[in-house]
Short mmCIF file of C-alpha atoms in Angstrom, two decimals:
data_model
loop_
_atom_site.label_atom_id
_atom_site.label_comp_id
_atom_site.label_asym_id
_atom_site.label_seq_id
_atom_site.Cartn_x
_atom_site.Cartn_y
_atom_site.Cartn_z
CA MET A 217 58.38 147.50 76.31
CA THR A 218 57.97 144.76 78.85
CA LEU A 219 54.40 143.95 80.25
CA GLU A 220 54.58 142.02 83.82
CA THR A 221 51.43 140.22 84.36
CA GLN A 222 50.71 140.58 88.17
CA SER A 223 47.58 138.37 88.49
CA THR A 224 45.04 136.61 86.20
CA ILE A 225 41.89 134.65 87.23
CA MET A 226 39.00 133.32 85.39
CA ALA A 227 35.60 134.76 85.57
CA PHE A 228 32.48 134.32 83.54
CA GLY A 229 34.52 132.45 80.98
CA GLY A 230 36.92 135.16 80.51
CA SER A 231 40.13 136.32 82.12
CA GLN A 232 40.25 139.22 84.72
CA GLY A 233 44.20 140.38 84.84
CA VAL A 234 46.15 143.06 86.38
CA TYR A 235 49.12 143.91 84.51
CA ARG A 236 52.27 146.38 85.10
CA HIS A 237 54.75 148.33 82.88
CA LEU A 238 57.03 151.19 82.96
CA SER A 239 55.57 154.21 81.37
CA ALA A 240 57.64 156.48 78.90
CA GLU A 241 54.80 159.16 79.65
CA THR A 242 54.73 158.99 83.45
CA LYS A 243 58.31 157.86 83.96
CA THR A 244 56.75 155.45 86.47
CA ASP A 245 55.53 151.95 86.93
CA MET A 246 51.77 151.94 86.04
CA SER A 247 49.41 149.16 86.73
CA PHE A 248 45.98 148.63 84.84
CA ALA A 249 43.49 145.83 84.71
CA VAL A 250 41.95 144.14 81.66
CA PHE A 251 39.07 141.82 81.45
CA VAL A 252 39.09 139.68 78.26
CA PRO A 253 35.62 137.97 77.66
CA PRO A 254 35.38 134.39 76.36
CA HIS A 255 35.87 134.39 72.53
CA GLU A 256 37.06 132.34 69.93
CA GLU A 257 40.92 132.10 68.88
CA GLY A 258 41.47 134.84 66.45
CA VAL A 259 38.76 137.30 66.84
CA LYS A 260 39.15 140.76 67.67
CA LEU A 261 36.95 142.57 70.29
CA PRO A 262 35.56 146.01 71.21
CA VAL A 263 37.03 147.95 73.84
CA ILE A 264 35.42 149.76 76.58
CA TRP A 265 37.71 152.13 78.67
CA TYR A 266 36.94 152.88 82.32
CA LEU A 267 38.49 155.82 84.22
CA SER A 268 38.21 155.89 87.84
CA GLY A 269 37.67 158.85 90.21
CA LEU A 270 39.58 160.54 92.73
CA THR A 271 41.59 158.49 95.25
CA CYS A 272 41.02 155.55 93.16
CA THR A 273 43.28 152.71 91.37
CA HIS A 274 42.25 150.15 88.84
CA ALA A 275 41.14 147.97 91.95
CA ASN A 276 38.07 150.10 92.74
CA VAL A 277 36.01 149.07 89.66
CA MET A 278 37.77 145.85 89.29
CA GLU A 279 36.38 144.79 92.96
CA LYS A 280 33.01 146.69 93.09
CA GLY A 281 32.05 147.48 89.40
CA GLU A 282 30.04 144.50 88.40
CA TYR A 283 30.85 144.73 84.92
CA ARG A 284 32.39 141.10 83.97
CA ARG A 285 28.94 139.43 83.47
CA ALA A 286 27.68 141.98 81.06
CA CYS A 287 31.27 142.04 79.23
CA ALA A 288 31.24 138.27 78.64
CA GLU A 289 27.67 138.54 77.41
CA LEU A 290 28.43 141.49 75.16
CA GLY A 291 31.94 140.36 74.08
CA LEU A 292 33.38 143.56 75.12
CA ILE A 293 37.27 143.95 76.61
CA PHE A 294 37.12 146.17 79.54
CA VAL A 295 40.29 148.30 80.31
CA ALA A 296 40.55 149.94 83.68
CA PRO A 297 43.81 152.30 83.82
CA ASP A 298 45.11 153.99 87.35
CA THR A 299 44.28 157.72 88.00
CA SER A 300 47.84 158.80 88.37
CA PRO A 301 51.42 157.94 88.42
CA ARG A 302 52.35 156.75 91.86
CA GLY A 303 55.76 156.27 93.70
CA ASP A 304 58.20 157.58 96.39
CA ASN A 305 59.86 160.06 93.93
CA VAL A 306 56.35 161.03 92.49
CA PRO A 307 55.17 164.59 93.76
CA ASP A 308 52.18 164.35 96.02
CA ASP A 309 49.87 166.69 97.85
CA ASP A 310 48.11 166.50 101.24
CA GLY A 311 44.84 166.83 99.74
CA TYR A 312 42.92 163.68 98.34
CA ASP A 313 41.76 165.87 95.50
CA PHE A 314 45.19 166.81 93.98
CA GLY A 315 48.42 164.64 93.42
CA GLN A 316 48.74 161.07 93.28
CA GLY A 317 45.39 159.44 92.87
CA ALA A 318 44.08 162.79 91.38
CA GLY A 319 45.78 163.05 88.07
CA PHE A 320 42.62 164.63 86.28
CA TYR A 321 43.46 163.06 83.04
CA VAL A 322 45.61 166.27 82.08
CA ASP A 323 49.06 166.59 80.71
CA ALA A 324 50.68 169.01 83.55
CA ILE A 325 52.89 171.83 82.74
CA ARG A 326 53.85 173.23 86.11
CA HIS A 327 56.49 172.33 87.98
CA PRO A 328 56.96 169.93 89.75
CA TRP A 329 53.96 168.12 88.34
CA ALA A 330 55.01 168.13 84.59
CA ALA A 331 57.67 165.29 84.73
CA ASN A 332 55.16 162.58 85.74
CA PHE A 333 51.56 163.95 85.43
CA ARG A 334 50.90 163.06 81.98
CA MET A 335 47.62 161.13 82.22
CA ARG A 336 46.30 162.70 79.04
CA SER A 337 49.03 161.21 76.89
CA TYR A 338 49.19 158.03 78.76
CA ILE A 339 45.46 157.40 78.32
CA GLU A 340 45.30 158.82 74.64
CA GLN A 341 48.56 157.46 73.26
CA GLU A 342 50.65 155.12 75.26
CA LEU A 343 48.14 152.67 77.01
CA PRO A 344 45.93 152.07 73.67
CA GLN A 345 49.17 150.99 72.01
CA ILE A 346 49.86 148.21 74.70
CA ILE A 347 46.35 147.08 74.72
CA ALA A 348 46.62 146.56 70.91
CA ALA A 349 49.97 144.72 71.05
CA HIS A 350 49.04 142.53 74.00
CA PHE A 351 45.14 141.93 73.73
CA PRO A 352 42.61 140.72 71.24
CA ALA A 353 41.49 144.25 70.65
CA ASP A 354 39.63 145.91 67.57
CA MET A 355 41.07 149.49 68.30
CA SER A 356 38.62 150.39 65.49
CA ARG A 357 35.74 149.88 67.98
CA GLN A 358 36.65 151.72 71.32
CA GLY A 359 34.32 153.38 73.82
CA ILE A 360 35.24 155.21 76.81
CA MET A 361 33.29 155.66 80.13
CA GLY A 362 34.16 157.11 83.82
CA HIS A 363 33.12 157.96 87.11
CA SER A 364 33.36 161.16 88.77
CA MET A 365 37.07 162.66 88.05
CA GLY A 366 37.01 159.90 85.45
CA GLY A 367 33.83 160.80 84.10
CA HIS A 368 35.55 164.24 83.49
CA GLY A 369 38.15 162.26 81.56
CA ALA A 370 35.76 160.08 79.66
CA LEU A 371 34.01 163.11 78.36
CA THR A 372 36.80 165.35 77.52
CA ILE A 373 39.13 162.54 75.85
CA GLY A 374 35.91 161.49 74.07
CA LEU A 375 35.09 164.71 72.88
CA ARG A 376 38.65 165.53 71.52
CA HIS A 377 38.69 162.23 69.76
CA PRO A 378 35.48 161.44 68.39
CA ASP A 379 36.88 159.08 65.43
CA THR A 380 38.60 157.09 68.14
CA TYR A 381 35.93 156.70 70.67
CA LYS A 382 32.72 155.78 69.00
CA SER A 383 30.55 155.82 72.43
CA ILE A 384 31.02 157.98 75.50
CA SER A 385 29.14 157.80 78.91
CA ALA A 386 29.80 158.63 82.46
CA PHE A 387 28.54 158.24 86.20
CA ALA A 388 28.30 161.34 88.19
CA PRO A 389 30.97 163.25 86.06
CA ILE A 390 32.71 166.48 86.99
CA VAL A 391 31.15 167.94 83.55
CA SER A 392 32.85 171.58 84.10
CA PRO A 393 36.11 171.67 86.06
CA ILE A 394 36.36 175.55 85.18
CA ASN A 395 33.41 176.09 87.41
CA CYS A 396 33.89 173.79 90.32
CA PRO A 397 36.50 173.82 93.30
CA TRP A 398 37.70 170.51 92.56
CA GLY A 399 38.45 171.40 89.04
CA GLN A 400 39.88 175.05 89.57
CA LYS A 401 42.25 173.44 92.13
CA ALA A 402 43.54 170.77 89.82
CA LEU A 403 43.62 172.97 86.58
CA SER A 404 45.34 176.05 88.27
CA GLY A 405 48.01 173.35 90.06
CA TYR A 406 48.76 171.25 86.95
CA ILE A 407 48.23 173.91 84.30
CA GLY A 408 48.81 177.33 85.52
CA ASP A 409 46.37 180.37 86.04
CA ASP A 410 45.35 180.88 82.41
CA PRO A 411 41.81 179.99 81.97
CA VAL A 412 42.21 179.64 78.02
CA LEU A 413 44.39 176.44 78.80
CA TRP A 414 41.90 174.97 81.00
CA ARG A 415 39.25 174.73 78.33
CA GLU A 416 40.49 171.66 76.70
CA TYR A 417 40.17 169.82 79.77
CA ASP A 418 36.46 171.09 80.25
CA ALA A 419 33.52 169.12 78.60
CA CYS A 420 31.25 172.06 78.40
CA ALA A 421 33.98 174.42 77.01
CA LEU A 422 35.14 171.77 74.50
CA ILE A 423 31.35 171.55 73.24
CA ALA A 424 30.91 175.36 73.32
CA ASP A 425 34.20 175.41 71.10
CA GLY A 426 33.02 172.96 68.61
CA ALA A 427 33.65 169.57 69.95
CA ARG A 428 30.73 166.97 68.76
CA THR A 429 29.90 163.56 69.42
CA GLY A 430 26.83 161.63 68.14
CA ALA A 431 25.43 160.87 71.72
CA LEU A 432 26.22 160.96 75.39
CA LEU A 433 24.97 158.73 77.97
CA VAL A 434 25.18 160.07 81.69
CA ASP A 435 23.88 158.82 84.93
CA GLN A 436 23.53 160.94 88.02
CA GLY A 437 22.29 160.01 91.79
CA THR A 438 20.11 162.74 93.40
CA ALA A 439 21.44 161.89 96.65
CA ASP A 440 25.07 162.51 95.64
CA ASN A 441 26.63 165.11 98.08
CA PHE A 442 28.69 166.48 95.48
CA LEU A 443 26.02 167.04 92.90
CA ALA A 444 25.36 171.04 93.59
CA ASP A 445 28.73 172.11 94.20
CA GLN A 446 31.02 169.81 92.09
CA LEU A 447 29.29 167.96 89.43
CA LYS A 448 26.51 170.56 88.08
CA PRO A 449 24.97 168.30 85.43
CA GLU A 450 22.99 171.10 84.17
CA LEU A 451 25.88 172.68 82.53
CA LEU A 452 26.40 169.83 80.50
CA THR A 453 22.67 169.65 79.54
CA ALA A 454 22.72 173.38 78.50
CA ALA A 455 25.97 172.66 76.47
CA CYS A 456 24.47 169.67 74.70
CA ARG A 457 21.32 171.64 74.01
CA ASP A 458 23.06 174.70 72.36
CA ALA A 459 25.18 172.17 70.39
CA GLY A 460 22.35 169.89 69.39
CA ILE A 461 24.28 166.64 71.03
CA ASP A 462 21.92 164.05 71.84
CA LEU A 463 22.30 163.79 75.88
CA THR A 464 20.64 161.16 77.72
CA LEU A 465 20.74 162.42 81.27
CA ASN A 466 19.41 159.82 83.96
CA MET A 467 18.76 161.39 87.39
CA ARG A 468 18.61 158.38 89.57
CA ASP A 469 16.38 158.96 92.63
CA GLY A 470 18.07 158.22 95.78
CA TYR A 471 21.45 157.07 94.55
CA ASP A 472 24.74 158.61 96.05
CA HIS A 473 28.16 158.66 94.57
CA SER A 474 29.26 155.19 95.52
CA TYR A 475 30.10 152.14 93.52
CA TYR A 476 26.78 150.89 94.89
CA PHE A 477 25.27 153.43 92.41
CA ILE A 478 27.90 152.67 89.87
CA SER A 479 27.40 148.97 89.91
CA THR A 480 23.48 149.21 89.74
CA PHE A 481 23.76 150.83 86.20
CA MET A 482 27.01 149.54 84.81
CA ALA A 483 25.29 146.86 82.71
CA GLU A 484 22.98 149.24 81.37
CA HIS A 485 25.82 151.52 80.36
CA LEU A 486 27.73 148.66 78.74
CA ARG A 487 24.81 147.52 76.77
CA TRP A 488 24.75 151.14 75.29
CA HIS A 489 28.19 151.25 74.43
CA ALA A 490 27.86 147.53 72.89
CA ALA A 491 24.90 148.76 70.79
CA ARG A 492 27.24 151.48 69.26
CA LEU A 493 30.41 149.21 68.74
#
């Protein structure tokens, strides 16, 4: 596997890079961003995964997320993958909420999506091997976070692998794709019409089916125009209450769904992860 460095730039004493490789899972070139904080030679550092939302690439959080100062102070490697496979030969859809830019962190099984849309396996298996091989990463200390569709990805991946991800947080996550229009469109399109198969891609369903983690941190803006119809944090509150999971849900008065919201509370989330890693 050849890793191509597309760019590197110094920030807060560390290195912000963008990298590209040919993915065996998606059968496409995949780009991702990594910030490595200043550190002594030979030291292995904990890793925070950040999964982005609909229409985003690695660039959105890299340019707007304001995570580097906190990562440099806390000694955290920050990894930001893309949200889906891309390319002229990759299937797409006219809607912003399906196809390229909307991989939903699932392994698709329906044609024509199954050949390339394998973001679950890419994030859970392939990319961690690359990070371990090319960066000073301590893979025994990993946390995962995300925004919106990426919040859904962080919750579900973290809940499926509690021994791998020691900390899980999210900004305005889609907590139950089974119960919202975005999720129903994505899961039926990628997975099919059997709702039983959807449950492993729904945080609330995973918790109801026995998935457990020590604690969850979620921030949600009260002025988010997707709050009532798509995000529904009250469903996660109920699931965690019934399962005895320690959920901290911060309802942030006046904040919307944008990176103005995310960047405001990014350092707080990173400190929460660092305390657990």
